[in-house]
Coordinates of C-alpha atoms (C1' of nucleotides) in Angstrom, one line a residue:
Chain A
X1 CA -108.2 -196.4 -22.1
X2 CA -110.6 -199.3 -22.9
X3 CA -112.5 -200.8 -20.1
X4 CA -112.9 -204.5 -19.9
X5 CA -115.4 -206.3 -17.8
X6 CA -114.3 -209.7 -16.5
X7 CA -117.1 -211.9 -15.4
X8 CA -115.6 -214.9 -13.7
X9 CA -116.5 -216.5 -10.4
X10 CA -113.1 -218.2 -9.6
X11 CA -111.1 -215.6 -7.7
X12 CA -107.8 -217.0 -8.8
X13 CA -108.7 -216.9 -12.5
X14 CA -110.2 -213.5 -12.1
X15 CA -107.0 -212.1 -10.5
X16 CA -104.9 -213.6 -13.2
X17 CA -107.0 -211.9 -15.9
X18 CA -106.9 -208.7 -14.0
X19 CA -103.2 -208.7 -13.8
X20 CA -102.6 -209.6 -17.4
X21 CA -105.1 -207.1 -18.7
X22 CA -104.2 -204.2 -16.6
X23 CA -100.5 -204.7 -17.3
X24 CA -101.4 -204.5 -20.9
X25 CA -102.9 -201.0 -20.3
X26 CA -106.5 -201.9 -20.0
X27 CA -108.8 -200.8 -17.2
X28 CA -110.5 -203.8 -15.6
X29 CA -113.9 -204.1 -14.1
X30 CA -114.8 -207.3 -12.3
X31 CA -117.8 -209.3 -11.5
X32 CA -118.1 -212.8 -9.9
X33 CA -121.7 -213.4 -11.1
X34 CA -124.1 -212.5 -13.9
X35 CA -126.1 -210.3 -11.6
X36 CA -123.0 -208.4 -10.4
X37 CA -122.0 -208.0 -14.0
X38 CA -125.2 -206.6 -15.4
X39 CA -124.9 -203.1 -13.8
X40 CA -121.3 -202.8 -14.9
X41 CA -121.9 -203.7 -18.5
X42 CA -122.9 -200.2 -19.4
X43 CA -119.4 -199.0 -18.6
X44 CA -117.6 -201.7 -20.5
X45 CA -116.0 -201.7 -23.9
X46 CA -115.6 -205.4 -24.0
X47 CA -116.8 -208.3 -21.8
X48 CA -114.8 -211.4 -21.0
X49 CA -117.5 -213.8 -20.0
X50 CA -117.0 -217.2 -18.3
X51 CA -119.2 -220.0 -19.6
X52 CA -120.2 -221.1 -16.1
X53 CA -121.3 -218.8 -13.4
X54 CA -122.9 -219.5 -10.0
X55 CA -126.2 -217.8 -10.7
X56 CA -126.9 -218.3 -14.3
X57 CA -125.0 -219.6 -17.4
X58 CA -122.9 -217.1 -19.2
X59 CA -124.8 -217.7 -22.4
X60 CA -128.0 -216.5 -20.7
X61 CA -126.3 -213.2 -19.8
X62 CA -125.0 -213.1 -23.4
X63 CA -128.5 -213.4 -24.7
X64 CA -129.7 -210.7 -22.4
X65 CA -127.0 -208.4 -23.8
X66 CA -127.8 -209.2 -27.3
X67 CA -131.4 -208.5 -26.9
X68 CA -130.7 -205.1 -25.5
X69 CA -130.2 -202.5 -28.2
X70 CA -127.6 -200.7 -26.2
X71 CA -125.3 -203.7 -26.1
X72 CA -125.9 -205.2 -29.5
X73 CA -122.5 -204.4 -30.7
X74 CA -120.6 -204.8 -27.4
X75 CA -117.9 -207.3 -28.0
X76 CA -118.1 -210.4 -25.9
X77 CA -115.3 -212.9 -25.5
X78 CA -116.4 -216.2 -24.0
X79 CA -114.1 -218.1 -21.7
X80 CA -114.7 -221.8 -21.1
X81 CA -113.0 -224.7 -19.4
X82 CA -114.5 -227.1 -21.9
X83 CA -112.9 -227.6 -25.2
X84 CA -115.9 -229.3 -26.8
X85 CA -116.7 -228.1 -30.2
X86 CA -120.4 -227.9 -29.4
X87 CA -120.0 -225.2 -26.8
X88 CA -118.0 -223.2 -29.2
X89 CA -120.7 -223.4 -31.8
X90 CA -123.4 -222.6 -29.3
X91 CA -121.6 -219.6 -27.9
X92 CA -120.9 -218.1 -31.3
X93 CA -124.3 -218.7 -32.6
X94 CA -125.7 -217.0 -29.6
X95 CA -123.8 -213.9 -30.3
X96 CA -120.3 -214.2 -28.8
X97 CA -117.7 -212.5 -30.9
X98 CA -114.8 -214.8 -30.0
X99 CA -114.0 -217.7 -27.9
X100 CA -111.1 -218.8 -25.6
X101 CA -110.6 -222.2 -24.1
X102 CA -109.0 -222.5 -20.6
X103 CA -106.2 -222.8 -20.0
X104 CA -105.1 -220.1 -22.4
X105 CA -101.8 -218.2 -22.8
X106 CA -101.6 -214.5 -21.9
X107 CA -100.3 -213.5 -25.3
X108 CA -103.2 -215.2 -26.9
X109 CA -105.7 -213.5 -24.6
X110 CA -104.2 -210.1 -25.2
X111 CA -104.1 -210.7 -29.0
X112 CA -107.8 -211.6 -29.1
X113 CA -108.8 -208.7 -26.8
X114 CA -106.8 -206.3 -29.0
X115 CA -108.4 -207.8 -32.1
X116 CA -111.9 -207.4 -30.8
X117 CA -111.3 -203.9 -29.6
X118 CA -109.9 -202.9 -32.9
X119 CA -112.7 -204.6 -34.7
X120 CA -115.4 -202.9 -32.6
X121 CA -113.9 -199.5 -33.0
X122 CA -113.9 -199.1 -29.2
X123 CA -110.2 -199.4 -29.0
X124 CA -110.1 -195.8 -28.0
X125 CA -111.3 -193.8 -30.8
X126 CA -114.6 -191.9 -31.0
X127 CA -115.5 -190.1 -34.2
X128 CA -118.4 -187.8 -34.3
X129 CA -118.3 -185.7 -37.4
X130 CA -115.4 -183.3 -37.4
X131 CA -114.6 -184.2 -33.8
X132 CA -112.3 -187.1 -33.1
X133 CA -111.4 -188.4 -29.7
X134 CA -108.3 -190.6 -29.3
X135 CA -108.9 -192.2 -25.9
X136 CA -105.5 -193.9 -25.8
X137 CA -103.6 -190.7 -26.3
X138 CA -106.1 -188.6 -24.4
X139 CA -106.2 -186.3 -27.3
X140 CA -109.0 -184.7 -29.2
X141 CA -109.0 -183.4 -32.7
X142 CA -111.4 -180.9 -34.4
X143 CA -111.1 -180.8 -38.2
X144 CA -107.9 -182.8 -37.8
X145 CA -106.4 -180.0 -35.7
X146 CA -105.4 -181.1 -32.2
X147 CA -107.4 -179.6 -29.4
X148 CA -105.8 -178.6 -26.1
X149 CA -108.2 -180.1 -23.6
X150 CA -107.6 -180.6 -19.9
X151 CA -108.2 -183.9 -18.2
X152 CA -111.7 -183.1 -17.0
X153 CA -112.7 -181.5 -20.2
X154 CA -111.5 -184.6 -22.2
X155 CA -113.2 -187.0 -19.8
X156 CA -116.4 -185.2 -19.8
X157 CA -116.5 -184.9 -23.6
X158 CA -115.5 -188.5 -24.0
X159 CA -118.2 -189.6 -21.7
X160 CA -120.9 -187.6 -23.4
X161 CA -119.7 -188.5 -26.8
X162 CA -119.8 -192.2 -26.0
X163 CA -123.6 -192.2 -26.0
X164 CA -124.8 -189.5 -28.4
X165 CA -128.4 -188.4 -27.8
X166 CA -128.5 -189.7 -24.2
X167 CA -129.2 -187.1 -21.6
X168 CA -127.2 -187.0 -18.4
X169 CA -128.1 -185.0 -15.4
X170 CA -125.4 -183.0 -13.7
X171 CA -125.5 -185.5 -10.9
X172 CA -125.0 -188.4 -13.2
X173 CA -122.1 -186.7 -14.8
X174 CA -120.5 -185.8 -11.5
X175 CA -120.8 -189.4 -10.5
X176 CA -119.6 -191.0 -13.7
X177 CA -116.9 -188.5 -14.7
X178 CA -115.8 -187.0 -11.5
X179 CA -116.3 -190.0 -9.3
X180 CA -118.6 -190.9 -6.4
X181 CA -116.3 -189.2 -4.0
X182 CA -116.7 -185.8 -5.5
X183 CA -118.6 -183.6 -3.0
X184 CA -119.0 -180.3 -4.9
X185 CA -121.8 -178.4 -6.5
X186 CA -123.5 -179.5 -9.7
X187 CA -122.7 -176.2 -11.3
X188 CA -119.1 -177.3 -11.8
X189 CA -120.4 -179.3 -14.7
X190 CA -121.7 -176.1 -16.4
X191 CA -118.3 -174.5 -16.1
X192 CA -116.6 -177.4 -17.8
X193 CA -119.2 -177.5 -20.5
X194 CA -118.7 -173.8 -21.1
X195 CA -115.0 -174.4 -21.3
X196 CA -115.5 -177.2 -23.8
X197 CA -117.9 -175.1 -25.9
X198 CA -115.3 -172.4 -26.2
X199 CA -112.7 -174.8 -27.3
X200 CA -115.0 -176.5 -29.7
X201 CA -115.9 -173.1 -31.1
X202 CA -119.5 -173.5 -30.6
X203 CA -122.3 -171.3 -29.6
X204 CA -124.3 -172.3 -26.5
X205 CA -127.5 -171.3 -28.2
X206 CA -126.8 -173.3 -31.3
X207 CA -124.5 -176.1 -30.3
X208 CA -122.9 -178.5 -32.7
X209 CA -122.0 -181.0 -30.1
X210 CA -123.0 -180.2 -26.5
X211 CA -126.7 -179.6 -26.1
X212 CA -128.3 -178.2 -23.0
X213 CA -131.7 -179.6 -22.0
X214 CA -133.0 -177.0 -19.6
X215 CA -134.2 -178.5 -16.4
X216 CA -132.6 -181.9 -17.3
X217 CA -129.0 -181.8 -18.1
X218 CA -126.6 -182.2 -21.1
X219 CA -126.3 -184.4 -24.0
X220 CA -124.1 -185.0 -27.0
X221 CA -125.9 -184.1 -30.1
X222 CA -127.0 -186.9 -32.4
X223 CA -125.7 -186.2 -35.8
X224 CA -128.0 -188.4 -37.8
Chain B
X1 CA -137.0 -187.6 -7.8
X2 CA -137.3 -191.4 -7.9
X3 CA -139.4 -193.2 -5.4
X4 CA -138.2 -196.3 -3.8
X5 CA -140.4 -198.7 -1.9
X6 CA -138.7 -200.5 0.9
X7 CA -140.4 -203.7 1.9
X8 CA -138.7 -204.9 5.1
X9 CA -140.2 -206.1 8.4
X10 CA -137.3 -205.3 10.7
X11 CA -137.8 -201.8 11.9
X12 CA -134.1 -201.2 12.5
X13 CA -133.1 -202.4 9.0
X14 CA -135.9 -200.4 7.5
X15 CA -134.8 -197.2 9.2
X16 CA -131.2 -197.8 8.1
X17 CA -132.3 -198.1 4.5
X18 CA -134.5 -195.1 4.7
X19 CA -131.7 -193.0 6.1
X20 CA -129.2 -194.1 3.5
X21 CA -131.5 -193.8 0.6
X22 CA -133.1 -190.5 1.5
X23 CA -129.7 -189.0 2.2
X24 CA -128.8 -190.0 -1.4
X25 CA -131.7 -188.0 -2.6
X26 CA -134.3 -190.6 -3.1
X27 CA -137.8 -190.5 -1.8
X28 CA -138.6 -193.5 0.3
X29 CA -141.9 -195.4 0.8
X30 CA -142.0 -198.0 3.4
X31 CA -143.9 -201.2 4.1
X32 CA -143.4 -203.9 6.7
X33 CA -145.4 -206.6 5.0
X34 CA -146.3 -207.8 1.5
X35 CA -149.9 -206.7 2.0
X36 CA -148.8 -203.2 3.1
X37 CA -146.5 -203.1 0.1
X38 CA -149.0 -204.0 -2.6
X39 CA -151.0 -200.7 -2.7
X40 CA -147.8 -198.7 -2.6
X41 CA -146.2 -200.5 -5.5
X42 CA -148.0 -198.4 -8.0
X43 CA -146.2 -195.3 -6.8
X44 CA -142.8 -196.8 -6.8
X45 CA -140.0 -196.6 -9.4
X46 CA -138.0 -199.3 -7.7
X47 CA -138.7 -201.9 -5.0
X48 CA -136.3 -203.1 -2.4
X49 CA -137.7 -206.4 -1.3
X50 CA -136.8 -208.4 1.7
X51 CA -136.6 -212.2 1.1
X52 CA -138.5 -213.0 4.3
X53 CA -141.6 -211.2 5.3
X54 CA -144.1 -211.9 8.1
X55 CA -147.1 -212.6 5.9
X56 CA -145.7 -214.1 2.8
X57 CA -142.3 -214.8 1.2
X58 CA -140.9 -211.9 -0.8
X59 CA -140.6 -214.0 -3.9
X60 CA -144.4 -214.6 -3.8
X61 CA -144.9 -210.8 -4.0
X62 CA -142.3 -210.7 -6.7
X63 CA -144.2 -213.2 -8.7
X64 CA -147.4 -211.2 -8.3
X65 CA -145.6 -208.2 -9.5
X66 CA -144.2 -209.9 -12.6
X67 CA -147.6 -211.4 -13.5
X68 CA -149.1 -207.9 -13.6
X69 CA -148.6 -206.1 -16.8
X70 CA -148.3 -202.8 -15.1
X71 CA -145.3 -203.9 -13.1
X72 CA -143.5 -206.1 -15.6
X73 CA -140.7 -203.8 -16.0
X74 CA -140.6 -202.4 -12.5
X75 CA -137.1 -203.0 -11.1
X76 CA -136.9 -205.1 -8.0
X77 CA -133.8 -205.4 -5.8
X78 CA -134.0 -208.5 -3.5
X79 CA -132.5 -208.3 -0.1
X80 CA -131.6 -211.4 1.8
X81 CA -129.8 -212.5 4.9
X82 CA -128.9 -215.8 3.4
X83 CA -125.9 -216.0 1.1
X84 CA -126.9 -219.4 -0.2
X85 CA -126.6 -219.8 -3.9
X86 CA -130.0 -221.4 -4.4
X87 CA -131.8 -218.3 -3.1
X88 CA -129.9 -216.1 -5.4
X89 CA -130.7 -218.3 -8.4
X90 CA -134.3 -218.5 -7.4
X91 CA -134.7 -214.8 -6.9
X92 CA -133.2 -214.0 -10.3
X93 CA -135.0 -216.6 -12.2
X94 CA -138.3 -215.4 -10.7
X95 CA -137.7 -212.0 -12.0
X96 CA -135.6 -210.0 -9.6
X97 CA -133.3 -207.5 -11.4
X98 CA -130.6 -207.5 -8.8
X99 CA -129.7 -209.0 -5.6
X100 CA -128.0 -207.9 -2.3
X101 CA -126.9 -210.0 0.6
X102 CA -127.1 -208.7 4.1
X103 CA -125.1 -207.3 5.6
X104 CA -124.3 -204.9 2.7
X105 CA -122.4 -201.6 2.6
X106 CA -124.2 -198.3 2.0
X107 CA -122.1 -197.5 -1.1
X108 CA -122.9 -200.9 -2.6
X109 CA -126.6 -200.4 -1.9
X110 CA -126.6 -197.0 -3.5
X111 CA -124.5 -198.1 -6.5
X112 CA -127.0 -200.9 -7.3
X113 CA -130.0 -198.7 -6.8
X114 CA -128.5 -196.1 -9.1
X115 CA -127.7 -198.7 -11.7
X116 CA -131.2 -200.1 -11.6
X117 CA -132.8 -196.8 -11.8
X118 CA -130.6 -195.8 -14.7
X119 CA -131.3 -199.0 -16.5
X120 CA -135.1 -198.8 -16.0
X121 CA -135.1 -195.2 -17.2
X122 CA -133.0 -196.0 -20.2
X123 CA -134.9 -198.9 -21.4
X124 CA -138.0 -196.8 -21.3
X125 CA -139.4 -196.0 -24.7
X126 CA -143.1 -195.3 -24.7
X127 CA -144.9 -195.6 -28.1
X128 CA -148.5 -194.6 -28.4
X129 CA -149.6 -194.3 -32.0
X130 CA -147.8 -191.5 -33.7
X131 CA -146.4 -190.3 -30.4
X132 CA -143.1 -191.6 -29.2
X133 CA -141.4 -190.8 -25.9
X134 CA -137.8 -191.5 -25.6
X135 CA -137.0 -191.3 -21.9
X136 CA -133.3 -191.9 -22.4
X137 CA -133.0 -188.9 -24.7
X138 CA -135.7 -187.0 -22.9
X139 CA -137.2 -186.3 -26.3
X140 CA -140.7 -186.7 -27.7
X141 CA -141.6 -187.3 -31.3
X142 CA -144.9 -186.8 -33.1
X143 CA -145.1 -188.5 -36.5
X144 CA -141.3 -188.9 -36.2
X145 CA -140.8 -185.2 -35.9
X146 CA -139.1 -184.1 -32.7
X147 CA -141.3 -182.1 -30.3
X148 CA -139.9 -179.3 -28.3
X149 CA -141.2 -180.0 -24.8
X150 CA -140.1 -178.4 -21.6
X151 CA -139.2 -180.5 -18.6
X152 CA -142.6 -180.4 -16.9
X153 CA -144.4 -181.0 -20.1
X154 CA -142.3 -184.0 -20.9
X155 CA -142.6 -185.4 -17.4
X156 CA -146.3 -184.9 -17.3
X157 CA -146.8 -186.5 -20.7
X158 CA -144.6 -189.4 -19.9
X159 CA -146.3 -190.0 -16.6
X160 CA -149.8 -190.0 -18.2
X161 CA -148.6 -192.1 -21.2
X162 CA -147.1 -194.7 -18.9
X163 CA -150.6 -195.9 -18.0
X164 CA -153.0 -195.2 -20.8
X165 CA -156.7 -195.2 -19.8
X166 CA -155.9 -194.6 -16.2
X167 CA -157.4 -191.4 -14.7
X168 CA -155.3 -189.2 -12.4
X169 CA -156.7 -186.4 -10.4
X170 CA -154.9 -183.1 -10.4
X171 CA -153.7 -183.8 -6.9
X172 CA -152.2 -187.1 -7.9
X173 CA -150.4 -185.6 -10.8
X174 CA -149.0 -182.8 -8.7
X175 CA -147.7 -185.2 -6.2
X176 CA -146.2 -187.6 -8.8
X177 CA -144.9 -185.3 -11.4
X178 CA -144.3 -182.1 -9.4
X179 CA -143.3 -183.8 -6.1
X180 CA -144.7 -183.6 -2.7
X181 CA -143.0 -180.4 -1.9
X182 CA -145.1 -178.5 -4.4
X183 CA -147.4 -176.1 -2.7
X184 CA -149.4 -174.6 -5.5
X185 CA -152.8 -174.6 -7.1
X186 CA -154.2 -177.7 -8.8
X187 CA -155.0 -175.5 -11.8
X188 CA -151.4 -175.5 -12.7
X189 CA -151.9 -178.9 -14.2
X190 CA -154.5 -177.5 -16.5
X191 CA -152.1 -175.0 -17.8
X192 CA -149.5 -177.7 -18.7
X193 CA -152.1 -179.9 -20.2
X194 CA -153.2 -177.0 -22.4
X195 CA -149.6 -176.4 -23.4
X196 CA -149.2 -180.0 -24.3
X197 CA -152.4 -180.1 -26.3
X198 CA -151.2 -177.2 -28.4
X199 CA -147.8 -178.9 -29.0
X200 CA -149.5 -182.2 -29.8
X201 CA -151.8 -180.3 -32.2
X202 CA -154.9 -181.6 -30.6
X203 CA -158.2 -180.1 -29.9
X204 CA -159.4 -180.1 -26.3
X205 CA -162.8 -181.1 -27.5
X206 CA -161.7 -184.1 -29.4
X207 CA -158.4 -185.1 -28.0
X208 CA -156.2 -187.7 -29.5
X209 CA -154.1 -188.2 -26.4
X210 CA -155.0 -186.1 -23.4
X211 CA -158.6 -186.6 -22.3
X212 CA -160.3 -184.5 -19.7
X213 CA -162.7 -186.3 -17.3
X214 CA -164.8 -183.5 -16.0
X215 CA -164.9 -183.5 -12.2
X216 CA -162.2 -186.1 -12.0
X217 CA -158.9 -185.3 -13.8
X218 CA -157.0 -186.3 -16.8
X219 CA -156.0 -189.5 -18.6
X220 CA -154.0 -190.6 -21.6
X221 CA -156.3 -192.0 -24.2
X222 CA -156.4 -195.7 -24.7
X223 CA -155.7 -196.3 -28.3
X224 CA -157.0 -199.9 -28.5
Chain C
dG1 C1' -185.6 -174.5 -23.2
dT2 C1' -183.7 -171.6 -19.6
dG3 C1' -180.8 -170.2 -16.1
dG4 C1' -177.7 -171.4 -12.6
dT5 C1' -173.6 -173.6 -10.9
dG6 C1' -169.3 -175.4 -11.1
dC7 C1' -165.6 -176.9 -13.7
dT8 C1' -162.3 -176.3 -17.5
dG9 C1' -159.8 -173.7 -21.3
dT10 C1' -157.2 -169.8 -22.2
dC11 C1' -154.4 -165.7 -21.7
dA12 C1' -150.9 -162.8 -20.2
dG13 C1' -147.9 -160.9 -16.8
dG14 C1' -145.0 -161.5 -12.9
dA15 C1' -142.4 -164.9 -10.1
dA16 C1' -139.1 -168.3 -9.9
dA17 C1' -135.9 -171.4 -11.6
dT18 C1' -132.2 -172.5 -14.6
dT19 C1' -128.2 -171.7 -17.1
dG20 C1' -124.2 -168.8 -19.2
dT21 C1' -120.4 -166.3 -17.8
dC22 C1' -116.9 -164.1 -15.2
dA23 C1' -113.5 -163.4 -11.7
dG24 C1' -111.2 -165.1 -8.0
dC25 C1' -109.6 -168.6 -4.8
dT26 C1' -107.5 -173.1 -3.9
dT27 C1' -104.7 -176.9 -5.0
dA28 C1' -101.5 -179.9 -7.4
dG29 C1' -97.4 -180.4 -9.8
dG30 C1' -93.2 -178.9 -11.5
Chain D
dC1 C1' -92.6 -170.1 -6.1
dC2 C1' -95.0 -170.2 -10.4
dT3 C1' -98.3 -172.0 -13.5
dA4 C1' -102.3 -174.3 -15.0
dA5 C1' -106.3 -176.7 -13.7
dG6 C1' -110.3 -177.2 -11.0
dC7 C1' -113.8 -175.4 -8.5
dT8 C1' -117.1 -172.0 -6.5
dG9 C1' -119.9 -167.9 -5.7
dA10 C1' -122.0 -164.0 -7.8
dC11 C1' -124.5 -161.9 -11.2
dA12 C1' -126.9 -161.4 -15.5
dA13 C1' -129.7 -163.3 -19.2
dT14 C1' -133.0 -166.4 -20.3
dT15 C1' -136.5 -169.6 -20.1
dT16 C1' -139.9 -171.9 -17.7
dC17 C1' -143.4 -172.0 -14.4
dC18 C1' -147.3 -170.5 -12.0
dT19 C1' -151.2 -167.8 -10.8
dG20 C1' -155.3 -165.0 -11.1
dA21 C1' -158.8 -163.5 -14.0
dC22 C1' -162.1 -164.2 -17.1
dA23 C1' -164.6 -166.6 -20.7
dG24 C1' -166.9 -170.7 -22.2
dC25 C1' -168.9 -175.0 -21.8
dA26 C1' -171.1 -179.0 -19.6
dC27 C1' -174.3 -180.6 -16.4
dC28 C1' -178.2 -180.1 -13.5
dA29 C1' -182.7 -178.6 -11.8
dC30 C1' -186.7 -176.6 -13.0

DNA sequence: GTGGTGCTGTCAGGAAATTGTCAGCTTAGG
DNA sequence: CCTAAGCTGACAATTTCCTGACAGCACCAC
């Protein structure tokens, strides 16, 4: 399920967006300001960004995103109350992927969101070599054969596969995949990695996908 | 273990922060004033900075940090009792990375601290000539070829490479890389330096990266 | 120079830490 | 009540880490 980050200071507008988007099957993260938004960006598949924010202009945040290699390709949909052509041009030249002028209709919003997600390839499909993860269906495929993964297994694999090469400690994984409320041991992660490795038919000593970094954590192998 | 520097003059608030943060697995350094804080900054991975301090405004300290090349990228989380928008804007424009308005909840505090630490660790890429350290991937490269470093080796190298030219005694290195709880010999450092030198293919007599300062300690060679 | 002194480089074995794996317990859902 | 998933503790297999010993070198005094 794609995660959308709504950055909008007006509570009423934000709620409206949340309702429309979550009803359409998206997961919605919210921020009222640019500074609130920044830490959440990492988890987002698409950002809906208001032009005017209390702390800094939306375009400034947009610039920061574009200058960060991690977010270069993250789709950003600008929202604005103004309908002036100049803003539109400015937003797009600064790196916004699309543009929506308030007030806008819900179908139009959803259509553009869908289009952007599809375009960015984040619509819920991660492909890493012979491994394909369909996030919408919660279904993994290996060499085009469906894999029978449990929820945790799938979530863990999807999380790691989202950022190949990046190492995550067990604690980070517990927090991000299990959730902050999880109160168990870090070794739980190992167990699920082992389970995944078996289903992915890989050897822990010579892994195709899930690498162990002794003393650090796990990472999804970078193919290139 | 990340080290957080709490700069806050109210003893009660400071204690609260210390408890919350240390319980979350962070190491906490404390300062009641800006002048107390300054010498501790060097040891910190993140600074939690109160807006108002007895000797000088927090933003002034923030400015000093930002104008020092060593601390340009050090994450700073501003704390303030005021909820006024102007302060928020001022703090962020002057270089704070995030912002928290008192009173704040512990989960929110921890979440923001986590996010900042993650971010600062990720953006970290240290390049020193043919040697590249990718902190995000926990992977070192020499002439673009990946190096197989253990955790300690990588941590030690990363620490030294972070401040080229600066000498560290064995005791300092043990404290910063191994942690305060380490109770061993200082010679342990030598062993790891030797290990690193071998993997970096360098001669201890004519080192490219890791220099010995007899009677003092080690330092990463300044290329320029 | 020469010799002494202290510091550093190096080696190898044992200690310690980390991870893989297994089996069993608990829980949620049907 | 049954099944599957999730989690944990225990143990084994590795790997990493650390230490003590010794050799070698730099620096100093003479």
